């Protein structure tokens, strides 16, 4: 999978490394900004009320 | 065959990394964000108060203040700051109206159907034990006699805890009744209830403390005794 991505990136090794880094950061950003805030309320840490509203 | 094994192992490593990142998010990042947001809420309140746009002028005649109905709080908006010296001298959190998930991310939440600050009845507040700044992390340390101080910009309200952490089940809505059954109070009064989850990282139970209104004083009179060092 990662090998396939690497082979399909343009440029020489340095350009590829740079693009990979940007891609990784983009994925982490999407996770922190959108995916985790969605998933976190599914965990039990939010249940602090007694009437569960 | 080799391609399949490699892809599967890469996927496993990826999933593992995402799980680690998620733990970092829950343990660390929600706290960073919440501290930021709670600071904003408090700034917003203090801005409002310094401009003198407090919703209603309130009679400040001690615990026997006139029973007029103040304006309702705006849902999801901060209206008070809470101080609990036992949880730390610098511990202060905004109190927002409502207990929706998004509201509790920004501070403590006031149960909308309970009474207002300082009024006859039971002013009830919920807060996170863990994650989102861990506001009630040290909840079990609260003891009888501890002060819970709140201000709405015009008045300081000092509540004193009467009954220390009481463990109950999540469906026990009676704990925020005007006269909570298990609290030991027998007649109506000006009470305060705090709720959070128990165990620390779980949701099987709730921890409760009850307090009564001990004293009030206008903000012009300075900080109440409980907050002076």
GROMACS .gro file of C-alpha atoms in nm:
model
  282
    1UNK     CA    1   0.000   0.000   0.000
    2UNK     CA    2   0.260   0.251   0.109
    3UNK     CA    3   0.499   0.117  -0.153
    4UNK     CA    4   0.233   0.174  -0.416
    5UNK     CA    5   0.179   0.533  -0.300
    6UNK     CA    6   0.553   0.596  -0.297
    7UNK     CA    7   0.594   0.469  -0.652
    8UNK     CA    8   0.312   0.691  -0.775
    9UNK     CA    9   0.443   1.012  -0.620
   10UNK     CA   10   0.621   1.242  -0.866
   11UNK     CA   11   0.970   1.383  -0.838
   12UNK     CA   12   1.292   1.258  -0.686
   13UNK     CA   13   1.338   1.111  -0.338
   14UNK     CA   14   1.337   1.449  -0.161
   15UNK     CA   15   1.024   1.573  -0.334
   16UNK     CA   16   0.853   1.243  -0.260
   17UNK     CA   17   0.953   1.259   0.106
   18UNK     CA   18   0.819   1.613   0.130
   19UNK     CA   19   0.488   1.519  -0.034
   20UNK     CA   20   0.460   1.215   0.196
   21UNK     CA   21   0.512   1.437   0.499
   22UNK     CA   22   0.243   1.678   0.381
   23UNK     CA   23   0.006   1.387   0.317
   24UNK     CA   24   0.069   1.245   0.666
   25UNK     CA   25   0.007   1.585   0.826
   26UNK     CA   26  -0.312   1.626   0.623
   27UNK     CA   27  -0.438   1.287   0.743
   28UNK     CA   28  -0.357   1.373   1.107
   29UNK     CA   29  -0.535   1.709   1.068
   30UNK     CA   30  -0.849   1.548   0.927
   31UNK     CA   31  -0.844   1.291   1.209
   32UNK     CA   32  -0.810   1.552   1.486
   33UNK     CA   33  -1.047   1.801   1.330
   34UNK     CA   34  -1.328   1.580   1.206
   35UNK     CA   35  -1.297   1.209   1.281
   36UNK     CA   36  -1.199   1.213   1.651
   37UNK     CA   37  -1.451   1.480   1.759
   38UNK     CA   38  -1.715   1.260   1.599
   39UNK     CA   39  -1.589   0.937   1.760
   40UNK     CA   40  -1.517   1.074   2.107
   41UNK     CA   41  -1.879   1.121   2.226
   42UNK     CA   42  -1.933   0.752   2.157
   43UNK     CA   43  -1.701   0.678   2.448
   44UNK     CA   44  -1.837   0.690   2.804
   45UNK     CA   45  -1.641   0.994   2.930
   46UNK     CA   46  -1.923   1.231   2.838
   47UNK     CA   47  -2.191   1.082   3.061
   48UNK     CA   48  -2.175   1.312   3.360
   49UNK     CA   49  -2.541   1.401   3.402
   50UNK     CA   50  -2.808   1.212   3.592
   51UNK     CA   51  -3.089   1.263   3.342
   52UNK     CA   52  -2.885   1.173   3.035
   53UNK     CA   53  -2.994   1.461   2.814
   54UNK     CA   54   0.068  -1.369  -0.171
   55UNK     CA   55   0.349  -1.147  -0.053
   56UNK     CA   56   0.151  -0.840  -0.160
   57UNK     CA   57  -0.146  -0.948   0.048
   58UNK     CA   58   0.063  -1.012   0.361
   59UNK     CA   59   0.239  -0.679   0.319
   60UNK     CA   60  -0.085  -0.488   0.268
   61UNK     CA   61  -0.250  -0.652   0.569
   62UNK     CA   62   0.048  -0.574   0.794
   63UNK     CA   63   0.059  -0.216   0.669
   64UNK     CA   64  -0.309  -0.179   0.748
   65UNK     CA   65  -0.255  -0.318   1.100
   66UNK     CA   66   0.026  -0.069   1.164
   67UNK     CA   67  -0.193   0.211   1.031
   68UNK     CA   68  -0.485   0.116   1.256
   69UNK     CA   69  -0.249   0.095   1.553
   70UNK     CA   70  -0.112   0.441   1.479
   71UNK     CA   71  -0.462   0.585   1.449
   72UNK     CA   72  -0.557   0.432   1.786
   73UNK     CA   73  -0.250   0.584   1.950
   74UNK     CA   74  -0.337   0.921   1.794
   75UNK     CA   75  -0.693   0.888   1.924
   76UNK     CA   76  -0.566   0.826   2.277
   77UNK     CA   77  -0.346   1.136   2.245
   78UNK     CA   78  -0.652   1.327   2.128
   79UNK     CA   79  -0.874   1.215   2.417
   80UNK     CA   80  -0.614   1.247   2.695
   81UNK     CA   81  -0.428   1.553   2.581
   82UNK     CA   82  -0.583   1.744   2.296
   83UNK     CA   83  -0.938   1.774   2.440
   84UNK     CA   84  -0.777   1.927   2.749
   85UNK     CA   85  -0.577   2.179   2.547
   86UNK     CA   86  -0.886   2.277   2.349
   87UNK     CA   87  -1.111   2.291   2.657
   88UNK     CA   88  -0.869   2.510   2.856
   89UNK     CA   89  -0.865   2.746   2.561
   90UNK     CA   90  -1.244   2.752   2.521
   91UNK     CA   91  -1.309   2.784   2.897
   92UNK     CA   92  -1.067   3.074   2.915
   93UNK     CA   93  -1.258   3.237   2.627
   94UNK     CA   94  -1.590   3.187   2.804
   95UNK     CA   95  -1.457   3.345   3.123
   96UNK     CA   96  -1.310   3.639   2.928
   97UNK     CA   97  -1.643   3.681   2.752
   98UNK     CA   98  -1.826   3.690   3.087
   99UNK     CA   99  -1.583   3.933   3.242
  100UNK     CA  100  -1.611   4.154   2.934
  101UNK     CA  101  -1.988   4.152   2.963
  102UNK     CA  102  -1.976   4.227   3.335
  103UNK     CA  103  -1.724   4.507   3.304
  104UNK     CA  104  -1.949   4.671   3.045
  105UNK     CA  105  -2.225   4.652   3.302
  106UNK     CA  106  -2.460   4.459   3.078
  107UNK     CA  107  -2.558   4.209   3.344
  108UNK     CA  108  -2.898   4.073   3.258
  109UNK     CA  109  -3.091   4.192   3.562
  110UNK     CA  110  -3.016   4.395   3.870
  111UNK     CA  111  -3.053   4.163   4.164
  112UNK     CA  112  -3.153   4.238   4.518
  113UNK     CA  113  -2.858   4.153   4.738
  114UNK     CA  114  -3.017   4.118   5.076
  115UNK     CA  115  -2.844   3.800   5.190
  116UNK     CA  116  -2.997   3.455   5.169
  117UNK     CA  117  -3.342   3.601   5.226
  118UNK     CA  118  -3.331   3.802   4.902
  119UNK     CA  119  -3.664   3.878   4.740
  120UNK     CA  120  -3.798   3.580   4.544
  121UNK     CA  121  -3.846   3.766   4.214
  122UNK     CA  122  -3.786   3.556   3.903
  123UNK     CA  123  -3.469   3.663   3.720
  124UNK     CA  124  -3.445   3.646   3.342
  125UNK     CA  125  -3.386   3.291   3.214
  126UNK     CA  126  -3.034   3.195   3.112
  127UNK     CA  127  -2.958   3.164   2.742
  128UNK     CA  128  -2.906   2.804   2.637
  129UNK     CA  129  -2.542   2.718   2.570
  130UNK     CA  130  -2.418   3.055   2.695
  131UNK     CA  131  -2.205   3.117   3.005
  132UNK     CA  132  -2.368   3.303   3.293
  133UNK     CA  133  -2.148   3.244   3.598
  134UNK     CA  134  -1.801   3.146   3.714
  135UNK     CA  135  -1.752   2.875   3.975
  136UNK     CA  136  -1.464   2.859   4.223
  137UNK     CA  137  -1.393   2.559   4.446
  138UNK     CA  138  -1.086   2.625   4.663
  139UNK     CA  139  -1.058   2.253   4.750
  140UNK     CA  140  -0.993   2.169   4.385
  141UNK     CA  141  -0.712   2.421   4.370
  142UNK     CA  142  -0.673   2.788   4.453
  143UNK     CA  143  -0.668   2.880   4.085
  144UNK     CA  144  -0.951   2.642   3.994
  145UNK     CA  145  -1.227   2.837   3.823
  146UNK     CA  146  -1.463   2.728   3.548
  147UNK     CA  147  -1.741   2.892   3.352
  148UNK     CA  148  -2.095   2.765   3.408
  149UNK     CA  149  -2.308   2.742   3.095
  150UNK     CA  150  -2.678   2.687   3.054
  151UNK     CA  151  -2.776   2.331   2.960
  152UNK     CA  152  -2.608   1.992   2.978
  153UNK     CA  153  -2.577   1.912   2.606
  154UNK     CA  154  -2.258   1.736   2.498
  155UNK     CA  155  -2.134   2.043   2.316
  156UNK     CA  156  -2.208   2.270   2.610
  157UNK     CA  157  -2.013   2.050   2.851
  158UNK     CA  158  -1.710   2.079   2.625
  159UNK     CA  159  -1.695   2.451   2.705
  160UNK     CA  160  -1.738   2.436   3.081
  161UNK     CA  161  -1.972   2.314   3.350
  162UNK     CA  162  -2.337   2.270   3.256
  163UNK     CA  163  -2.638   2.391   3.451
  164UNK     CA  164  -2.936   2.152   3.435
  165UNK     CA  165  -3.185   2.374   3.253
  166UNK     CA  166  -3.485   2.250   3.450
  167UNK     CA  167  -3.334   2.331   3.790
  168UNK     CA  168  -3.354   2.664   3.966
  169UNK     CA  169  -3.131   2.965   3.906
  170UNK     CA  170  -2.830   3.074   4.104
  171UNK     CA  171  -2.915   3.170   4.462
  172UNK     CA  172  -3.286   3.105   4.416
  173UNK     CA  173  -3.513   2.883   4.620
  174UNK     CA  174  -3.469   2.526   4.494
  175UNK     CA  175  -3.178   2.318   4.375
  176UNK     CA  176  -2.921   2.480   4.145
  177UNK     CA  177  -2.764   2.175   3.975
  178UNK     CA  178  -2.444   2.161   3.773
  179UNK     CA  179  -2.274   1.878   3.582
  180UNK     CA  180  -1.910   1.861   3.480
  181UNK     CA  181  -1.657   1.630   3.317
  182UNK     CA  182  -1.453   1.413   3.549
  183UNK     CA  183  -1.202   1.334   3.276
  184UNK     CA  184  -1.129   1.474   2.929
  185UNK     CA  185  -1.208   1.832   2.826
  186UNK     CA  186  -0.983   1.987   3.088
  187UNK     CA  187  -1.069   1.736   3.365
  188UNK     CA  188  -1.273   1.998   3.561
  189UNK     CA  189  -1.402   1.756   3.825
  190UNK     CA  190  -1.100   1.524   3.837
  191UNK     CA  191  -1.059   1.567   4.215
  192UNK     CA  192  -1.431   1.544   4.286
  193UNK     CA  193  -1.389   1.268   4.553
  194UNK     CA  194  -1.171   1.505   4.757
  195UNK     CA  195  -1.468   1.732   4.830
  196UNK     CA  196  -1.567   1.725   5.195
  197UNK     CA  197  -1.841   1.854   5.419
  198UNK     CA  198  -1.784   2.224   5.488
  199UNK     CA  199  -1.595   2.295   5.164
  200UNK     CA  200  -1.694   2.615   4.989
  201UNK     CA  201  -1.836   2.630   4.637
  202UNK     CA  202  -1.834   2.995   4.531
  203UNK     CA  203  -2.015   3.130   4.228
  204UNK     CA  204  -2.051   3.474   4.082
  205UNK     CA  205  -2.294   3.603   3.821
  206UNK     CA  206  -2.126   3.940   3.788
  207UNK     CA  207  -2.334   4.118   4.050
  208UNK     CA  208  -2.330   3.884   4.349
  209UNK     CA  209  -2.099   3.631   4.511
  210UNK     CA  210  -2.280   3.317   4.624
  211UNK     CA  211  -2.102   3.097   4.877
  212UNK     CA  212  -2.241   2.747   4.910
  213UNK     CA  213  -2.117   2.503   5.175
  214UNK     CA  214  -2.106   2.133   5.104
  215UNK     CA  215  -2.321   1.930   5.341
  216UNK     CA  216  -2.288   1.583   5.205
  217UNK     CA  217  -1.968   1.453   5.051
  218UNK     CA  218  -1.941   1.246   4.737
  219UNK     CA  219  -2.247   1.026   4.718
  220UNK     CA  220  -2.238   0.748   4.461
  221UNK     CA  221  -2.547   0.668   4.266
  222UNK     CA  222  -2.668   0.527   3.935
  223UNK     CA  223  -2.708   0.735   3.617
  224UNK     CA  224  -3.088   0.716   3.621
  225UNK     CA  225  -3.119   0.863   3.970
  226UNK     CA  226  -3.272   1.196   3.866
  227UNK     CA  227  -3.399   1.253   4.218
  228UNK     CA  228  -3.058   1.385   4.321
  229UNK     CA  229  -3.133   1.713   4.142
  230UNK     CA  230  -3.486   1.748   4.283
  231UNK     CA  231  -3.561   2.071   4.471
  232UNK     CA  232  -3.526   1.870   4.793
  233UNK     CA  233  -3.308   1.569   4.702
  234UNK     CA  234  -3.424   1.257   4.882
  235UNK     CA  235  -3.086   1.118   4.986
  236UNK     CA  236  -2.927   1.451   5.072
  237UNK     CA  237  -3.053   1.470   5.428
  238UNK     CA  238  -3.237   1.796   5.360
  239UNK     CA  239  -3.589   1.781   5.490
  240UNK     CA  240  -3.737   2.112   5.381
  241UNK     CA  241  -3.704   2.336   5.083
  242UNK     CA  242  -3.411   2.575   5.070
  243UNK     CA  243  -3.145   2.721   4.843
  244UNK     CA  244  -2.938   2.421   4.748
  245UNK     CA  245  -2.664   2.332   4.503
  246UNK     CA  246  -2.591   1.993   4.348
  247UNK     CA  247  -2.280   1.895   4.154
  248UNK     CA  248  -2.275   1.579   3.945
  249UNK     CA  249  -1.998   1.400   3.757
  250UNK     CA  250  -1.921   1.048   3.643
  251UNK     CA  251  -1.774   0.759   3.837
  252UNK     CA  252  -1.547   0.565   3.800
  253UNK     CA  253  -1.303   0.817   3.667
  254UNK     CA  254  -1.296   0.681   3.312
  255UNK     CA  255  -1.630   0.503   3.318
  256UNK     CA  256  -1.996   0.581   3.313
  257UNK     CA  257  -2.158   0.315   3.528
  258UNK     CA  258  -2.221   0.550   3.821
  259UNK     CA  259  -2.243   0.917   3.916
  260UNK     CA  260  -2.088   1.109   4.201
  261UNK     CA  261  -2.298   1.375   4.371
  262UNK     CA  262  -2.232   1.645   4.630
  263UNK     CA  263  -2.494   1.866   4.791
  264UNK     CA  264  -2.447   2.211   4.937
  265UNK     CA  265  -2.663   2.486   5.081
  266UNK     CA  266  -2.641   2.862   5.027
  267UNK     CA  267  -2.433   2.995   5.314
  268UNK     CA  268  -2.396   3.362   5.229
  269UNK     CA  269  -2.421   3.613   4.947
  270UNK     CA  270  -2.254   3.946   4.901
  271UNK     CA  271  -2.246   4.205   4.624
  272UNK     CA  272  -1.933   4.205   4.406
  273UNK     CA  273  -1.855   4.559   4.524
  274UNK     CA  274  -1.791   4.411   4.869
  275UNK     CA  275  -1.492   4.220   4.729
  276UNK     CA  276  -1.419   3.850   4.724
  277UNK     CA  277  -1.595   3.633   4.981
  278UNK     CA  278  -1.398   3.497   5.275
  279UNK     CA  279  -1.371   3.152   5.118
  280UNK     CA  280  -1.162   3.286   4.827
  281UNK     CA  281  -0.923   3.496   5.034
  282UNK     CA  282  -0.589   3.343   5.105
   0.00000   0.00000   0.00000
